[in-house]
PDB file of C-alpha atoms in Angstrom:
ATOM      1  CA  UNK A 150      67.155  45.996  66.071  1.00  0.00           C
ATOM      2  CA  UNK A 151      67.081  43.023  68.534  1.00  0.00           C
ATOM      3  CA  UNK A 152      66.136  43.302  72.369  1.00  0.00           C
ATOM      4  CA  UNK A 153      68.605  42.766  74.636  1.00  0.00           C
ATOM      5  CA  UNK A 154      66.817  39.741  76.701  1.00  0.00           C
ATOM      6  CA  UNK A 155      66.484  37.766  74.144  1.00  0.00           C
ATOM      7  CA  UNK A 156      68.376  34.333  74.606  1.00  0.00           C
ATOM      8  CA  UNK A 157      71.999  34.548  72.809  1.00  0.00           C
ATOM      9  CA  UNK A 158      74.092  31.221  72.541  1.00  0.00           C
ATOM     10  CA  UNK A 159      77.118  29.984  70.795  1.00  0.00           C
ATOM     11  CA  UNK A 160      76.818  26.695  69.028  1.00  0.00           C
ATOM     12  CA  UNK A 161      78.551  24.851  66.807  1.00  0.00           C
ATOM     13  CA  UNK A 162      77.276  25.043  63.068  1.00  0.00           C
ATOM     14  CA  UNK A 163      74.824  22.632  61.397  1.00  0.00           C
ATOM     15  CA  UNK A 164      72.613  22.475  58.667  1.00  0.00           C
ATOM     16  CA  UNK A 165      70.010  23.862  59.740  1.00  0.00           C
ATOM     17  CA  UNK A 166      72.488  26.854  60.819  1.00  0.00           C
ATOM     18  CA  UNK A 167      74.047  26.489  57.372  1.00  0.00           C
ATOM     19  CA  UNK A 168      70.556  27.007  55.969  1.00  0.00           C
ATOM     20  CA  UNK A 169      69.990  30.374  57.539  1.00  0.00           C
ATOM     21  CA  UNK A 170      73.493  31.947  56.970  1.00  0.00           C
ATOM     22  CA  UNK A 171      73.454  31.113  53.992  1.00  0.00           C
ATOM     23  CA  UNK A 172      69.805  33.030  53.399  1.00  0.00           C
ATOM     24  CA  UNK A 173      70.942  35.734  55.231  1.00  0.00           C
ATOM     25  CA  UNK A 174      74.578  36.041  54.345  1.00  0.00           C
ATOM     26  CA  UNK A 175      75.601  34.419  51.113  1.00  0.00           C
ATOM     27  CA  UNK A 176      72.556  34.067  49.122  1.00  0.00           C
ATOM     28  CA  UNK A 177      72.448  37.717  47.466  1.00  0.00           C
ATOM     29  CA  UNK A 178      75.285  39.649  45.167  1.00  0.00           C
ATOM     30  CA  UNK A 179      75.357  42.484  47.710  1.00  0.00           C
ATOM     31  CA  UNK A 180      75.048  42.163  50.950  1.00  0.00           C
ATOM     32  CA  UNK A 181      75.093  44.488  53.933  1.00  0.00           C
ATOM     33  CA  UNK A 182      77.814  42.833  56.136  1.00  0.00           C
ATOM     34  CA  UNK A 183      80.224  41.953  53.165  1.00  0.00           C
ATOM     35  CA  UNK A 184      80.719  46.111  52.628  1.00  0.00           C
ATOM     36  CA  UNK A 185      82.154  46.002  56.268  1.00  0.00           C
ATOM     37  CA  UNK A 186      83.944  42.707  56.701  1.00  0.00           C
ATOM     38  CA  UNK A 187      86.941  43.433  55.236  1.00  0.00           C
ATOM     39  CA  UNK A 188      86.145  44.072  51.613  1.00  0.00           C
ATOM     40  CA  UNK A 189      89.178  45.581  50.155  1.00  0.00           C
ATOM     41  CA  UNK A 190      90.018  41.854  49.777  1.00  0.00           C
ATOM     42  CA  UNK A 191      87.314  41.566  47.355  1.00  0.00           C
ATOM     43  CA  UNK A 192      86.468  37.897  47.967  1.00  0.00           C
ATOM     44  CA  UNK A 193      82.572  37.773  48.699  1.00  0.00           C
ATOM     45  CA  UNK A 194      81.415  34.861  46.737  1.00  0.00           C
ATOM     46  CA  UNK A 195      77.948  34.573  46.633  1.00  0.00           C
ATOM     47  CA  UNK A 196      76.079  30.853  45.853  1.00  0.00           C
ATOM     48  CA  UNK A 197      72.647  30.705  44.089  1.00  0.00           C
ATOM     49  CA  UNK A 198      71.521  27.767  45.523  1.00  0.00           C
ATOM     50  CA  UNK A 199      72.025  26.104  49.324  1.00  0.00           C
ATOM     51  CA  UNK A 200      73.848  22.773  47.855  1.00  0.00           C
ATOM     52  CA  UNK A 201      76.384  25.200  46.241  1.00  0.00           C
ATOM     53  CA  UNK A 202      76.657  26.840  49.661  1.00  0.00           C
ATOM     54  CA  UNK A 203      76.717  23.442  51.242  1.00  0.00           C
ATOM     55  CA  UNK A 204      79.890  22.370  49.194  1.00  0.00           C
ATOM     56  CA  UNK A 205      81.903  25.633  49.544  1.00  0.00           C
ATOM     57  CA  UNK A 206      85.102  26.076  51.748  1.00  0.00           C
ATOM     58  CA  UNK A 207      83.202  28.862  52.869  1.00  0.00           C
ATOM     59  CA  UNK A 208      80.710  26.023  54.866  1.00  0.00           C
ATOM     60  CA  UNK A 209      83.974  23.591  56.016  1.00  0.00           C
ATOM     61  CA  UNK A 210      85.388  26.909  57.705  1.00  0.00           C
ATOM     62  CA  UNK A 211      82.154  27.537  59.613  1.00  0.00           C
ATOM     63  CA  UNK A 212      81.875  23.858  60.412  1.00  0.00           C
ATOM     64  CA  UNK A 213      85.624  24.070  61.629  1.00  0.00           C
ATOM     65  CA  UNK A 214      86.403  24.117  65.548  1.00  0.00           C
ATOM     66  CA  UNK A 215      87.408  27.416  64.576  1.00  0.00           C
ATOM     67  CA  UNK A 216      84.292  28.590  64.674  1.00  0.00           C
ATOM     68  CA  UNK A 217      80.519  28.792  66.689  1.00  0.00           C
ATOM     69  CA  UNK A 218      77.334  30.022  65.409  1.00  0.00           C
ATOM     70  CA  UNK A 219      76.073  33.015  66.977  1.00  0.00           C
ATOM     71  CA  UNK A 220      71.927  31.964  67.850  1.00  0.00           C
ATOM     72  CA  UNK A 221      69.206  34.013  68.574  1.00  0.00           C
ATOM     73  CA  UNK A 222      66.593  32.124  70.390  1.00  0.00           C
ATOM     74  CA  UNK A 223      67.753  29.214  67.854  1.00  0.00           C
ATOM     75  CA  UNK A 224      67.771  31.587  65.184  1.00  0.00           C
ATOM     76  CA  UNK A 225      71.366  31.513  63.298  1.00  0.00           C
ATOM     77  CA  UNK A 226      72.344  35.109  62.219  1.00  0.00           C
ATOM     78  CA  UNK A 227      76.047  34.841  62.655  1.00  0.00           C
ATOM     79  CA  UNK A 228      79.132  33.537  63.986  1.00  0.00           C
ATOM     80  CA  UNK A 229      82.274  34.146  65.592  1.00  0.00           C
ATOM     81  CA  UNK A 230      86.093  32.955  64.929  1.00  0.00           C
ATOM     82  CA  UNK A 231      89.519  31.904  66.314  1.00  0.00           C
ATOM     83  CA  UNK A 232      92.931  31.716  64.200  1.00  0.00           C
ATOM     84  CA  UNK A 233      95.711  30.857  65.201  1.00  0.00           C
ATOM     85  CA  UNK A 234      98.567  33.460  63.579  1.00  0.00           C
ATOM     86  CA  UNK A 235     101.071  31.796  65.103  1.00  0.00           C
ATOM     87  CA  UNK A 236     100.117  28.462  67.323  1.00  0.00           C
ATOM     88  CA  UNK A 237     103.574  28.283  68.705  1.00  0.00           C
ATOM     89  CA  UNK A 238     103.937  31.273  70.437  1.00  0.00           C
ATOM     90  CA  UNK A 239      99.902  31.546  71.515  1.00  0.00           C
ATOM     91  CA  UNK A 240      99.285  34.407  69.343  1.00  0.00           C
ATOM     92  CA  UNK A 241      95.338  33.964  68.544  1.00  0.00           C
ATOM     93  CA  UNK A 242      93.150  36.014  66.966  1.00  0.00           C
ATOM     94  CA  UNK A 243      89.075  36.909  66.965  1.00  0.00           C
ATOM     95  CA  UNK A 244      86.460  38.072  64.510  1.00  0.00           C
ATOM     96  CA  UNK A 245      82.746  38.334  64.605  1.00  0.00           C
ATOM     97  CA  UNK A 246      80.268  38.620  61.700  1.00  0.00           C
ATOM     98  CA  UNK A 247      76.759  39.347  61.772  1.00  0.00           C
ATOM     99  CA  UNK A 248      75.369  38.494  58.864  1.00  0.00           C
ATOM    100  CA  UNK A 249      71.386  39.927  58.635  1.00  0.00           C
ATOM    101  CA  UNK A 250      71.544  43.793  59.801  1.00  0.00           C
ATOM    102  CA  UNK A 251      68.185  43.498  61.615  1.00  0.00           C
ATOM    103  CA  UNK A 252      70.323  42.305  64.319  1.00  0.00           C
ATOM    104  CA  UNK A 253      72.622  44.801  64.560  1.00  0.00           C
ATOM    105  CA  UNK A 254      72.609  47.723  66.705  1.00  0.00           C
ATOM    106  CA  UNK A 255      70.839  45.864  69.627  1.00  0.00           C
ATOM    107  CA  UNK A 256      73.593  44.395  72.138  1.00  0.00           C
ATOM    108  CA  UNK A 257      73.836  41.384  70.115  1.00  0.00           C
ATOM    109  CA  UNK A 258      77.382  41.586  69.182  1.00  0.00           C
ATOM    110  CA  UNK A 259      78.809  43.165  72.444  1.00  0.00           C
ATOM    111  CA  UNK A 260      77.081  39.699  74.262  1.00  0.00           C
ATOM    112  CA  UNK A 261      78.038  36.772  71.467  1.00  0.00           C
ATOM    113  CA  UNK A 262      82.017  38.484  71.887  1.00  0.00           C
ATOM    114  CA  UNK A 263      82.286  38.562  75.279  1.00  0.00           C
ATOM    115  CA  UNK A 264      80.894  35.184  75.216  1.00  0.00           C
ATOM    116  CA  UNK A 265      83.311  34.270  73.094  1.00  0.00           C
ATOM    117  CA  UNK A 266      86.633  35.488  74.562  1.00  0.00           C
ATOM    118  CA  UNK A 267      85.398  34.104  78.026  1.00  0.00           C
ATOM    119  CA  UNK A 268      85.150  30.631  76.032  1.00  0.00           C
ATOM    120  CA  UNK A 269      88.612  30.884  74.581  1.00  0.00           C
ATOM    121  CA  UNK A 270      89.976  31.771  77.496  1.00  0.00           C
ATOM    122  CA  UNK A 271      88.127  28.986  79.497  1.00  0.00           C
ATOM    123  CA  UNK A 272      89.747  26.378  76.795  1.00  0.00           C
ATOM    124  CA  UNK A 273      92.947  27.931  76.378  1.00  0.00           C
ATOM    125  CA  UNK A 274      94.135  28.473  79.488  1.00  0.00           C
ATOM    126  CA  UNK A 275      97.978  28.979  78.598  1.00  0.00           C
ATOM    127  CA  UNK A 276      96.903  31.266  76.567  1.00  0.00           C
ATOM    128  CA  UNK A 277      97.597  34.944  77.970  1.00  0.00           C
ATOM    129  CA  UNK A 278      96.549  37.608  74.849  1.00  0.00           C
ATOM    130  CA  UNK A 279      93.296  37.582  72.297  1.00  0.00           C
ATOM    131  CA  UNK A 280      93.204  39.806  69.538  1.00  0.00           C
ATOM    132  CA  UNK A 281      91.377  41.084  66.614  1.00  0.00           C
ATOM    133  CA  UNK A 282      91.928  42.958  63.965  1.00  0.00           C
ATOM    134  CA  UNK A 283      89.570  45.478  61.459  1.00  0.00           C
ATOM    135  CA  UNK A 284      89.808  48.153  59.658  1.00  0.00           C
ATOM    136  CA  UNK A 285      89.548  52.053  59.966  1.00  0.00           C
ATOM    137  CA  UNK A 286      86.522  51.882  57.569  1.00  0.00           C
ATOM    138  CA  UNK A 287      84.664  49.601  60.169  1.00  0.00           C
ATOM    139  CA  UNK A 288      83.704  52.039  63.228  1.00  0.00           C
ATOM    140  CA  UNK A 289      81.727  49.703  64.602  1.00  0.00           C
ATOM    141  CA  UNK A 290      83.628  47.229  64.874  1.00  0.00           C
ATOM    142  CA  UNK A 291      86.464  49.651  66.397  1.00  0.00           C
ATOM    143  CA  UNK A 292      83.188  51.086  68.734  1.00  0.00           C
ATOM    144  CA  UNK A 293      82.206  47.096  69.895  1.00  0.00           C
ATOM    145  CA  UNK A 294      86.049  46.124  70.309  1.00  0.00           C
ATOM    146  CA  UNK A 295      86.994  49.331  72.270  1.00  0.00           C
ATOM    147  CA  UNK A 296      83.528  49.096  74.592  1.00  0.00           C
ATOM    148  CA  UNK A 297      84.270  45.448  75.732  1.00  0.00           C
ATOM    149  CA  UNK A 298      87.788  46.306  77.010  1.00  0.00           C
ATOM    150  CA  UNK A 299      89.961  45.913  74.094  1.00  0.00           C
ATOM    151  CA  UNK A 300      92.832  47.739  73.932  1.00  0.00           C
ATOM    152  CA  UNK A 301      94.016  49.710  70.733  1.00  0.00           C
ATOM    153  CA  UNK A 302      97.318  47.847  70.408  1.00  0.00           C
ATOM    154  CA  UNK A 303      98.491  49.006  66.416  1.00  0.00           C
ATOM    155  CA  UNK A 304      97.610  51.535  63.762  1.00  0.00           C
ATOM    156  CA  UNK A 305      99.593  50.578  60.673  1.00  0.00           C
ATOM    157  CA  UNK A 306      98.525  53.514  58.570  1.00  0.00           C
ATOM    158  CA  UNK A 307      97.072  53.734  54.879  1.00  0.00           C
ATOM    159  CA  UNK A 308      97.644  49.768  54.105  1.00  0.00           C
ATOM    160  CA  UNK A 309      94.267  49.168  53.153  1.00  0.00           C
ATOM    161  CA  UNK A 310      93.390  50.381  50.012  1.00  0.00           C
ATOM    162  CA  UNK A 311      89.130  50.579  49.407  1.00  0.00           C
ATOM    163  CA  UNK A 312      87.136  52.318  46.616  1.00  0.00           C
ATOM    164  CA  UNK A 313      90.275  54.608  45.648  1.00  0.00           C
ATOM    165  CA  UNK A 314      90.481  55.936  49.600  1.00  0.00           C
ATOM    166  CA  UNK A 315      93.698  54.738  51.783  1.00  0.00           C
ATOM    167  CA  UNK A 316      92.539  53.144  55.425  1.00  0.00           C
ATOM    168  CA  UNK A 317      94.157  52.003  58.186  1.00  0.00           C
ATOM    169  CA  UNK A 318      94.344  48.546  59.665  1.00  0.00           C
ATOM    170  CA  UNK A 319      93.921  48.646  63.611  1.00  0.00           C
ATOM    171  CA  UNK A 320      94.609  46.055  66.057  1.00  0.00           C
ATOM    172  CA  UNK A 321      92.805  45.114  69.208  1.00  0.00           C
ATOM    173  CA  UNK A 322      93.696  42.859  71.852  1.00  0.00           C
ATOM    174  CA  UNK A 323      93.239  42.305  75.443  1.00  0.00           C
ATOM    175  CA  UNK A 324      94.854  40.206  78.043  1.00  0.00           C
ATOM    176  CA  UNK A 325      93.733  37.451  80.278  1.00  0.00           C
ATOM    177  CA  UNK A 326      94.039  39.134  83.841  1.00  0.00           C
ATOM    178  CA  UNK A 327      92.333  42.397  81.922  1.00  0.00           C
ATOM    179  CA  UNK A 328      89.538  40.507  80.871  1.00  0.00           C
ATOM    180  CA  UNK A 329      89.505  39.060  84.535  1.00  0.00           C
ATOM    181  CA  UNK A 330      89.420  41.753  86.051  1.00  0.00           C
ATOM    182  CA  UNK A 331      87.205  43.951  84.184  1.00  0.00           C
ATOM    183  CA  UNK A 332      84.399  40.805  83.811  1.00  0.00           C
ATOM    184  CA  UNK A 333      84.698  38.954  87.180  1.00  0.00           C
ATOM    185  CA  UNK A 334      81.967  36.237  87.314  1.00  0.00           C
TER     186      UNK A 334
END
């Protein structure tokens, strides 16, 4: 667990941030985050060595403008997302991954998403509604969503199917005068 005070920033990925996601999050068959981040899709891909890493679509997503690194004092132990599900009609979507556990537990999640709503919102300012989306296996992430002011917006019951157990995919979202309102600066 992290301390609270310690400097949190969102910045765009290089490879030095490559570097130490990779370590952290793609460089073992197993790891922590990957049993939480939606892994009834099965599609964890591990990479042996950095170059393979380097040359994955795995790295041109993170290096996307859909994405920021989440930074601890410089240090790169995550990141956080936008997609659009439909551009059209401004229907955008959130995630959040924190890739070395060490850092979870202390704030540091909470922070890098609130940072990173206020930033979409700042950038998108036709846009009215952010969600995200988990799972019913993921209480955390259903704990972290909830405490920043999401609202529970869908249950769709028993559609994800995990280790021979039936969960439910839940949907978060929040709109922009909410968000205002609850986190006036």
């Amino acid at each position: 667990m992290i301390q609270k005070n310690k400097l949190l920033t969102l910045e765009p990925f290089n490879s030095y941030y490559l570097k130490s996601i990779w370590k952290d999050g793609f460089s073992s068959k197993d790891p922590e985050w990957a049993k939480w981040n939606a892994p009834y899709f099965d599609d964890y891909t591990p990479y042996s060595t950095f170059s393979n890493f380097e040359h994955s679509s795995i790295t041109e997503y993170l290096l996307s403008d859909s994405c920021k690194c989440i930074c601890v004092e410089k240090r790169a132990i995550g990141m956080v997302s936008k997609n659009w599900i439909d551009k059209s009609t401004r229907w955008l979507e959130i995630g959040i991954v924190i890739y070395n556990s060490n850092f979870w537990h202390g704030g540091i999640g909470t922070q890098a998403l609130k940072m990173w709503i206020n930033e979409i919102f700042t950038c998108y300012p036709e846009l009215e509604h952010i969600g995200l989306t988990t799972w019913s296996g993921n209480k955390r992430m259903m704990h972290l969503a909830e405490k920043i002011g999401l609202k529970k917006e869908a249950q769709i019951r028993k559609v994800r199917y995990f280790k021979g157990e039936y969960y439910d995919s839940v949907k978060y979202g929040v709109l922009r005068d909410e968000w205002h309102m609850q986190y006036k600066n």
